[in-house]
PDB file of C-alpha atoms in Angstrom:
ATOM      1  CA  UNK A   1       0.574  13.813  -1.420  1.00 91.00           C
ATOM      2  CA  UNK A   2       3.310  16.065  -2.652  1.00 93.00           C
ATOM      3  CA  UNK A   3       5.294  15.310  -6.117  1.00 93.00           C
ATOM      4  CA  UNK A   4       8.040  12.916  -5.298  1.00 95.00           C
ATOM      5  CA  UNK A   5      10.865  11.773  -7.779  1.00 94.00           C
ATOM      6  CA  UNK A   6      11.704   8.331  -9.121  1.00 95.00           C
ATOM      7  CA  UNK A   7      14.852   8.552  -6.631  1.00 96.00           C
ATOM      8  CA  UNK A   8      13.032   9.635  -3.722  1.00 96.00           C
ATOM      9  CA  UNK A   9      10.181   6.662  -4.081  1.00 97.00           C
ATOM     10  CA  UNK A  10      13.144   4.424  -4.734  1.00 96.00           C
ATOM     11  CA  UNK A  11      15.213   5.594  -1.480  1.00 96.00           C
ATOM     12  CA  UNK A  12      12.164   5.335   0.425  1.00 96.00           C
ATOM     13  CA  UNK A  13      11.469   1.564   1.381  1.00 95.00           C
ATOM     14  CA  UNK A  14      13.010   0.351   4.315  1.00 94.00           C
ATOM     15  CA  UNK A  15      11.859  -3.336   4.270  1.00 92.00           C
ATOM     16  CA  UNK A  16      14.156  -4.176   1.082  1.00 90.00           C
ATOM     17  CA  UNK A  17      18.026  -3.227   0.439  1.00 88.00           C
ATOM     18  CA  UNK A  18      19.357  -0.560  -1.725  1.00 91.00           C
ATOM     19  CA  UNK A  19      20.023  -2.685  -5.122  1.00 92.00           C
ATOM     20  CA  UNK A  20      16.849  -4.415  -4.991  1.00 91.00           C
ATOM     21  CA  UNK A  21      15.220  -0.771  -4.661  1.00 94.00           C
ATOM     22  CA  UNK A  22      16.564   0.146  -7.721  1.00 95.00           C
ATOM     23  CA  UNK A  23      15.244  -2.880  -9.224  1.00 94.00           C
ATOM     24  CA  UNK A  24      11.928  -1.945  -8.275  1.00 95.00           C
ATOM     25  CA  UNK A  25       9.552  -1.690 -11.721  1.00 94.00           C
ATOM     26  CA  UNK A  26       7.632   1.582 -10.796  1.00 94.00           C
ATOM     27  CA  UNK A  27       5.243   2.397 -13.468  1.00 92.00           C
ATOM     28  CA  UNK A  28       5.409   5.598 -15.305  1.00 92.00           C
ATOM     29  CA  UNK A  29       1.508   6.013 -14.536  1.00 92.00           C
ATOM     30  CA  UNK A  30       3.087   5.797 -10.807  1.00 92.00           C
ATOM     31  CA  UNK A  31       5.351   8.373 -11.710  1.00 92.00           C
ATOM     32  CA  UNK A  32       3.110  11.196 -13.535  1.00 92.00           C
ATOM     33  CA  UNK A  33       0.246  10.563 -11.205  1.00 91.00           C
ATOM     34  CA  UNK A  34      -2.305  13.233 -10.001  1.00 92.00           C
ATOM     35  CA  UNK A  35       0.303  13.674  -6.679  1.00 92.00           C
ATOM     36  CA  UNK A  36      -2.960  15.894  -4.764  1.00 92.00           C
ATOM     37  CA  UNK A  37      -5.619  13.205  -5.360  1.00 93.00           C
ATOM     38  CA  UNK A  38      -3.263  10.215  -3.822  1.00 95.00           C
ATOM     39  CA  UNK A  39      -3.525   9.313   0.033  1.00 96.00           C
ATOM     40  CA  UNK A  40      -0.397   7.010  -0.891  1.00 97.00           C
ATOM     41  CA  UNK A  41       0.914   5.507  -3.968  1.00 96.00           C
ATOM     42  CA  UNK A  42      -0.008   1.758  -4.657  1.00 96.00           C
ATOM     43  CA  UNK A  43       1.266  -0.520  -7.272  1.00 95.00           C
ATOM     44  CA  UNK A  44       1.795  -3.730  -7.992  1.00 93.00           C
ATOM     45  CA  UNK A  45       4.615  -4.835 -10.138  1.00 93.00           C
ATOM     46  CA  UNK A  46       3.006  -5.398 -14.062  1.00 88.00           C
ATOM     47  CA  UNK A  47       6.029  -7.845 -14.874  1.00 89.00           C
ATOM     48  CA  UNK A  48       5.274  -9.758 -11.255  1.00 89.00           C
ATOM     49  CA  UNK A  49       1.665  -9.637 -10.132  1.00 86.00           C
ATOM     50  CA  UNK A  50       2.092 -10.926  -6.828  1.00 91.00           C
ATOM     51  CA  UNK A  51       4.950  -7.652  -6.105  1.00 94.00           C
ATOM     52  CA  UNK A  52       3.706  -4.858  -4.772  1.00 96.00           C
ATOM     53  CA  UNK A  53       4.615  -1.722  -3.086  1.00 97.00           C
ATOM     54  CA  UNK A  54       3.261   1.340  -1.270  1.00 97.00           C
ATOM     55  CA  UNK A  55       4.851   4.829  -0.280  1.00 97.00           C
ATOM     56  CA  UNK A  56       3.729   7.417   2.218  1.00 97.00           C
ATOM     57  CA  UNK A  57       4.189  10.597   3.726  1.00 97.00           C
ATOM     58  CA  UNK A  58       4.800  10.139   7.141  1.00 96.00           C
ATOM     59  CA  UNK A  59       6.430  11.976  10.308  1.00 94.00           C
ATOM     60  CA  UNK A  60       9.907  10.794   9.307  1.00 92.00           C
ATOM     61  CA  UNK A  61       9.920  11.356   5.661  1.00 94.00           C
ATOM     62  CA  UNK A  62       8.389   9.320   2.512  1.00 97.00           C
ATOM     63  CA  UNK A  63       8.358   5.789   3.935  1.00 97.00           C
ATOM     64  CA  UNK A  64       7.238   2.591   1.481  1.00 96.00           C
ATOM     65  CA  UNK A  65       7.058  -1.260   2.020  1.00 96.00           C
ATOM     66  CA  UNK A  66       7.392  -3.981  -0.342  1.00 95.00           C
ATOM     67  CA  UNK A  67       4.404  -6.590  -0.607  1.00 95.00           C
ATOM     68  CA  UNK A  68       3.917  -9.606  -1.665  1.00 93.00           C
ATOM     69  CA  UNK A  69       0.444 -10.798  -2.161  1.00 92.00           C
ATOM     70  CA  UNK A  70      -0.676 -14.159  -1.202  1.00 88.00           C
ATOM     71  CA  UNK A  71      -1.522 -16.500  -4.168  1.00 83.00           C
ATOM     72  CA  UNK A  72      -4.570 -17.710  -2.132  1.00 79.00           C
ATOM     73  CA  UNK A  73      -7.638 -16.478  -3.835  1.00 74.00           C
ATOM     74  CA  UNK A  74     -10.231 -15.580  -1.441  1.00 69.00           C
ATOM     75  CA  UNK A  75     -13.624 -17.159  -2.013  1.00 71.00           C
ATOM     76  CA  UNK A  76     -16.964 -16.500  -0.815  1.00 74.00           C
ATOM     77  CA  UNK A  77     -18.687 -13.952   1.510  1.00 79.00           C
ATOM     78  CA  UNK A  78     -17.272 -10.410   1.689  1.00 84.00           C
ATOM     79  CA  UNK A  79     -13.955  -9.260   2.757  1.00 88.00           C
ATOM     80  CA  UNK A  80     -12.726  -5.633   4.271  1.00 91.00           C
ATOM     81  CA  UNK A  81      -9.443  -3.784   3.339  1.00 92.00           C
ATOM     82  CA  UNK A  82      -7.373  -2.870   6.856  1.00 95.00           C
ATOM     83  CA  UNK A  83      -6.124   0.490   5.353  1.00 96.00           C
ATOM     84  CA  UNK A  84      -9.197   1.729   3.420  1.00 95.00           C
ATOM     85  CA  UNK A  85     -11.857  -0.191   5.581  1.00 93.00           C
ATOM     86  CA  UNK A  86     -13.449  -0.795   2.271  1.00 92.00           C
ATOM     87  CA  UNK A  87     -16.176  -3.951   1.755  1.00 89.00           C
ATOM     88  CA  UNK A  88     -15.177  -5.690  -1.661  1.00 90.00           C
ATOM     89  CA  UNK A  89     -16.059  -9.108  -2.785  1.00 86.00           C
ATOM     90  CA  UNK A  90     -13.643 -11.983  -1.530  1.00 79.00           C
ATOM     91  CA  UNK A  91     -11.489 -11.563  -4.481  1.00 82.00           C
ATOM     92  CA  UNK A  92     -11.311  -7.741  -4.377  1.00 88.00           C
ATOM     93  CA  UNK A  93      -9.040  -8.531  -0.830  1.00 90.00           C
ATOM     94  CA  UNK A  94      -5.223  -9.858  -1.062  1.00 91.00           C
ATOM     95  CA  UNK A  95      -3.444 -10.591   1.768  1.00 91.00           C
ATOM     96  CA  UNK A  96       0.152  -9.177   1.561  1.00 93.00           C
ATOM     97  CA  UNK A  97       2.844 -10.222   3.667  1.00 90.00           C
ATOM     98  CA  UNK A  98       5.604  -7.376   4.219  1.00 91.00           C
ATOM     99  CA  UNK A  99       9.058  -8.663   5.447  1.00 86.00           C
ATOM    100  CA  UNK A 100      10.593  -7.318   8.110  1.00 79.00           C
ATOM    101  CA  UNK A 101      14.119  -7.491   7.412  1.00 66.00           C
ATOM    102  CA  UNK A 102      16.530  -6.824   4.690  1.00 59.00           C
ATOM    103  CA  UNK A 103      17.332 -10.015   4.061  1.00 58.00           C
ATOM    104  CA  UNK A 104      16.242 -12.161   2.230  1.00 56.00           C
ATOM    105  CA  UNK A 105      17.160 -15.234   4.323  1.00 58.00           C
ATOM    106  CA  UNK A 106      15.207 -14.118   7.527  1.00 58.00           C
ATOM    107  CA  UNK A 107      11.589 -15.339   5.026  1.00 56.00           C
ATOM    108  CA  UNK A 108      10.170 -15.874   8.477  1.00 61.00           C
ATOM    109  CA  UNK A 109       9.872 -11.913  10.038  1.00 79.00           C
ATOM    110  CA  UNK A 110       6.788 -10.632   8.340  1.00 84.00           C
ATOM    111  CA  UNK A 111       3.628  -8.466   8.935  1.00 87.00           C
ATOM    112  CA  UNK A 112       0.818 -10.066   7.226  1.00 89.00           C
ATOM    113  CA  UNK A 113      -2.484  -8.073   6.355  1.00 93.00           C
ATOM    114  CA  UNK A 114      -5.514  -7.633   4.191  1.00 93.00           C
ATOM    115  CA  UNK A 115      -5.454  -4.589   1.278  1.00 95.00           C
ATOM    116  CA  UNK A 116      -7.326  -3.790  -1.948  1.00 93.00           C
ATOM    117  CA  UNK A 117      -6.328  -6.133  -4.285  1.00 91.00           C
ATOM    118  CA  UNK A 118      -5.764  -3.279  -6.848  1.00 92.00           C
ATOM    119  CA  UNK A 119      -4.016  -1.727  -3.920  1.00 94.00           C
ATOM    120  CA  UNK A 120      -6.393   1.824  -5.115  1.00 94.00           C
ATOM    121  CA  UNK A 121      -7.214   2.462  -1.698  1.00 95.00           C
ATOM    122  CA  UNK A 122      -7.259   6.313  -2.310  1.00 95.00           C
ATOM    123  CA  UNK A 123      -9.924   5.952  -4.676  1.00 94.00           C
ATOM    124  CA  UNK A 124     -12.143   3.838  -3.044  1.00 93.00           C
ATOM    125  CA  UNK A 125     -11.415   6.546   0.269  1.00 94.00           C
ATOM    126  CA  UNK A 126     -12.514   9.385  -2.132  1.00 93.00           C
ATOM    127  CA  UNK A 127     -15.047   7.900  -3.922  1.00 90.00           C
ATOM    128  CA  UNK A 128     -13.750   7.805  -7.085  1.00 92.00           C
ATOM    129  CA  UNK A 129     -14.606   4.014  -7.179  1.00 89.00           C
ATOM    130  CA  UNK A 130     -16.837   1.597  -5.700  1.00 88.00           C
ATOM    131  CA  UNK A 131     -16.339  -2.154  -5.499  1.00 85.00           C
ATOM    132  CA  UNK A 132     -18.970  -4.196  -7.192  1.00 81.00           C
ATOM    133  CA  UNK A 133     -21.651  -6.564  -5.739  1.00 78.00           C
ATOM    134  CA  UNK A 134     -20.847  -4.712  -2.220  1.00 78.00           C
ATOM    135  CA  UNK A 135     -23.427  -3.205   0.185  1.00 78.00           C
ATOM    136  CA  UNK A 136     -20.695  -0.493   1.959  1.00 78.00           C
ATOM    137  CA  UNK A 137     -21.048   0.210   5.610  1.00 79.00           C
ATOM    138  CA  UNK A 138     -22.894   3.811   6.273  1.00 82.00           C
ATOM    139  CA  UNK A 139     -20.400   6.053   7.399  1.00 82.00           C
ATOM    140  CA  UNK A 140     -21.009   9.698   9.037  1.00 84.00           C
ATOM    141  CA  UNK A 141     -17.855  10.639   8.504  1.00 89.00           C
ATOM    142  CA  UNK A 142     -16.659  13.281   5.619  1.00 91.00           C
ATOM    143  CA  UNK A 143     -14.135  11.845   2.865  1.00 91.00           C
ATOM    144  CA  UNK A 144     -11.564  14.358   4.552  1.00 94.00           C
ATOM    145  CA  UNK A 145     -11.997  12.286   7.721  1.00 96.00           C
ATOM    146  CA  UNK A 146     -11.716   9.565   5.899  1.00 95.00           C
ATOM    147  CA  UNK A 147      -8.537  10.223   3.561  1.00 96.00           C
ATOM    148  CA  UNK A 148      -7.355  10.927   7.261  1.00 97.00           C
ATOM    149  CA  UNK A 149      -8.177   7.401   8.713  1.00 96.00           C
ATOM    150  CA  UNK A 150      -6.700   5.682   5.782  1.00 97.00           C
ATOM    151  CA  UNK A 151      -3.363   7.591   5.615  1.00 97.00           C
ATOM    152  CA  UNK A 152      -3.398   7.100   9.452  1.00 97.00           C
ATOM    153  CA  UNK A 153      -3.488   2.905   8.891  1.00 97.00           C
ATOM    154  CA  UNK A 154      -0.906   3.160   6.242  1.00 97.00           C
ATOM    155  CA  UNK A 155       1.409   5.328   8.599  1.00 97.00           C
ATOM    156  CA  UNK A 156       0.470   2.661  11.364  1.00 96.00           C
ATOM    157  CA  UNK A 157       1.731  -0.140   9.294  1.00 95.00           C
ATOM    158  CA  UNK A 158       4.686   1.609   7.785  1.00 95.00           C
ATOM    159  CA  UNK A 159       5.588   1.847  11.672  1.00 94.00           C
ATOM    160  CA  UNK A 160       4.949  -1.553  12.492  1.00 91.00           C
ATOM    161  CA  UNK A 161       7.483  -2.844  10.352  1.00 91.00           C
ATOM    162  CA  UNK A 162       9.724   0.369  10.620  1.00 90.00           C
ATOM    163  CA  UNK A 163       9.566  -0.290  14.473  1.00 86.00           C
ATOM    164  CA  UNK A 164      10.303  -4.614  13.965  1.00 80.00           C
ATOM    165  CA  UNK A 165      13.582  -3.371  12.005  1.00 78.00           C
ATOM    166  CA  UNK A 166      14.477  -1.555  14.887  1.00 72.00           C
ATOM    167  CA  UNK A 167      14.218   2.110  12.287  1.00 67.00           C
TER     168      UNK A 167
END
């Protein structure tokens, strides 16, 4: 990714209005990350766990969605990220729903799917991190290829819900 400002992460989620963008808590880790070593910027909210948030590059522009992660805990057996395609144990998989609508009222619209619970997607991509108690899937693809595929599914989902909101 390329440096982005506090304004320009805040202007970019389309699945939330303008004041509650500002209200957005965005970490200053967030802020003063290592922009070159991110596929996309992940975070959940530390004030409210179950908020979270992600922001891409995309075609049209830096794009981000606001989560909100199931209170479910997964049990059992092993579960895959949809973005990453990384194997963690049940727990180390949230599923988020996104809204797809501005308001509030319309609960009802959303895109449901399964991330890294930490939401650290890149690093698991790059290899930076490996979940624990996992067997991973043998891959023949490079970690370029594969920082590809996962900014791909972000971009994907970014335009499912861009494309429900009629953006």
């Amino acid at each position: 990714m390329h440096p982005h400002t506090e304004s320009e992460i805040r202007k970019s989620f389309i699945n939330c209005s303008k004041g509650a963008s500002q209200r957005i808590n965005i970490p200053q880790e967030v802020l003063h990350t290592d922009w070159e070593s991110q596929i996309f910027l992940g975070w959940y909210d530390p004030k409210s766990p179950r908020a979270g948030y992600v922001v891409a590059e995309t075609e049209n522009g830096l794009r981000g969605l606001v989560l909100e992660k199931s209170p479910q805990k997964a049990t059992g057996g092993a579960r895959m990220c949809q973005i990453c395609l990384t194997l963690h144990p049940a727990s180390g998989v949230s599923l988020v729903s996104i809204q797809r609508s501005k308001s509030a009222k319309d609960r009802y619209n959303t895109v449901g799917t399964y991330v890294c619970s930490d939401l650290a997607c890149s690093d698991y991509t790059l290899g930076r991190r490996k979940p624990d108690g996992v067997r991973q899937m043998e891959e023949t693809m490079g970690v370029e290829e594969r920082a590809e595929r996962t900014l791909a599914n972000m971009r994907g989902l970014i335009q499912r819900v861009a494309e429900a909101m009629g953006r």
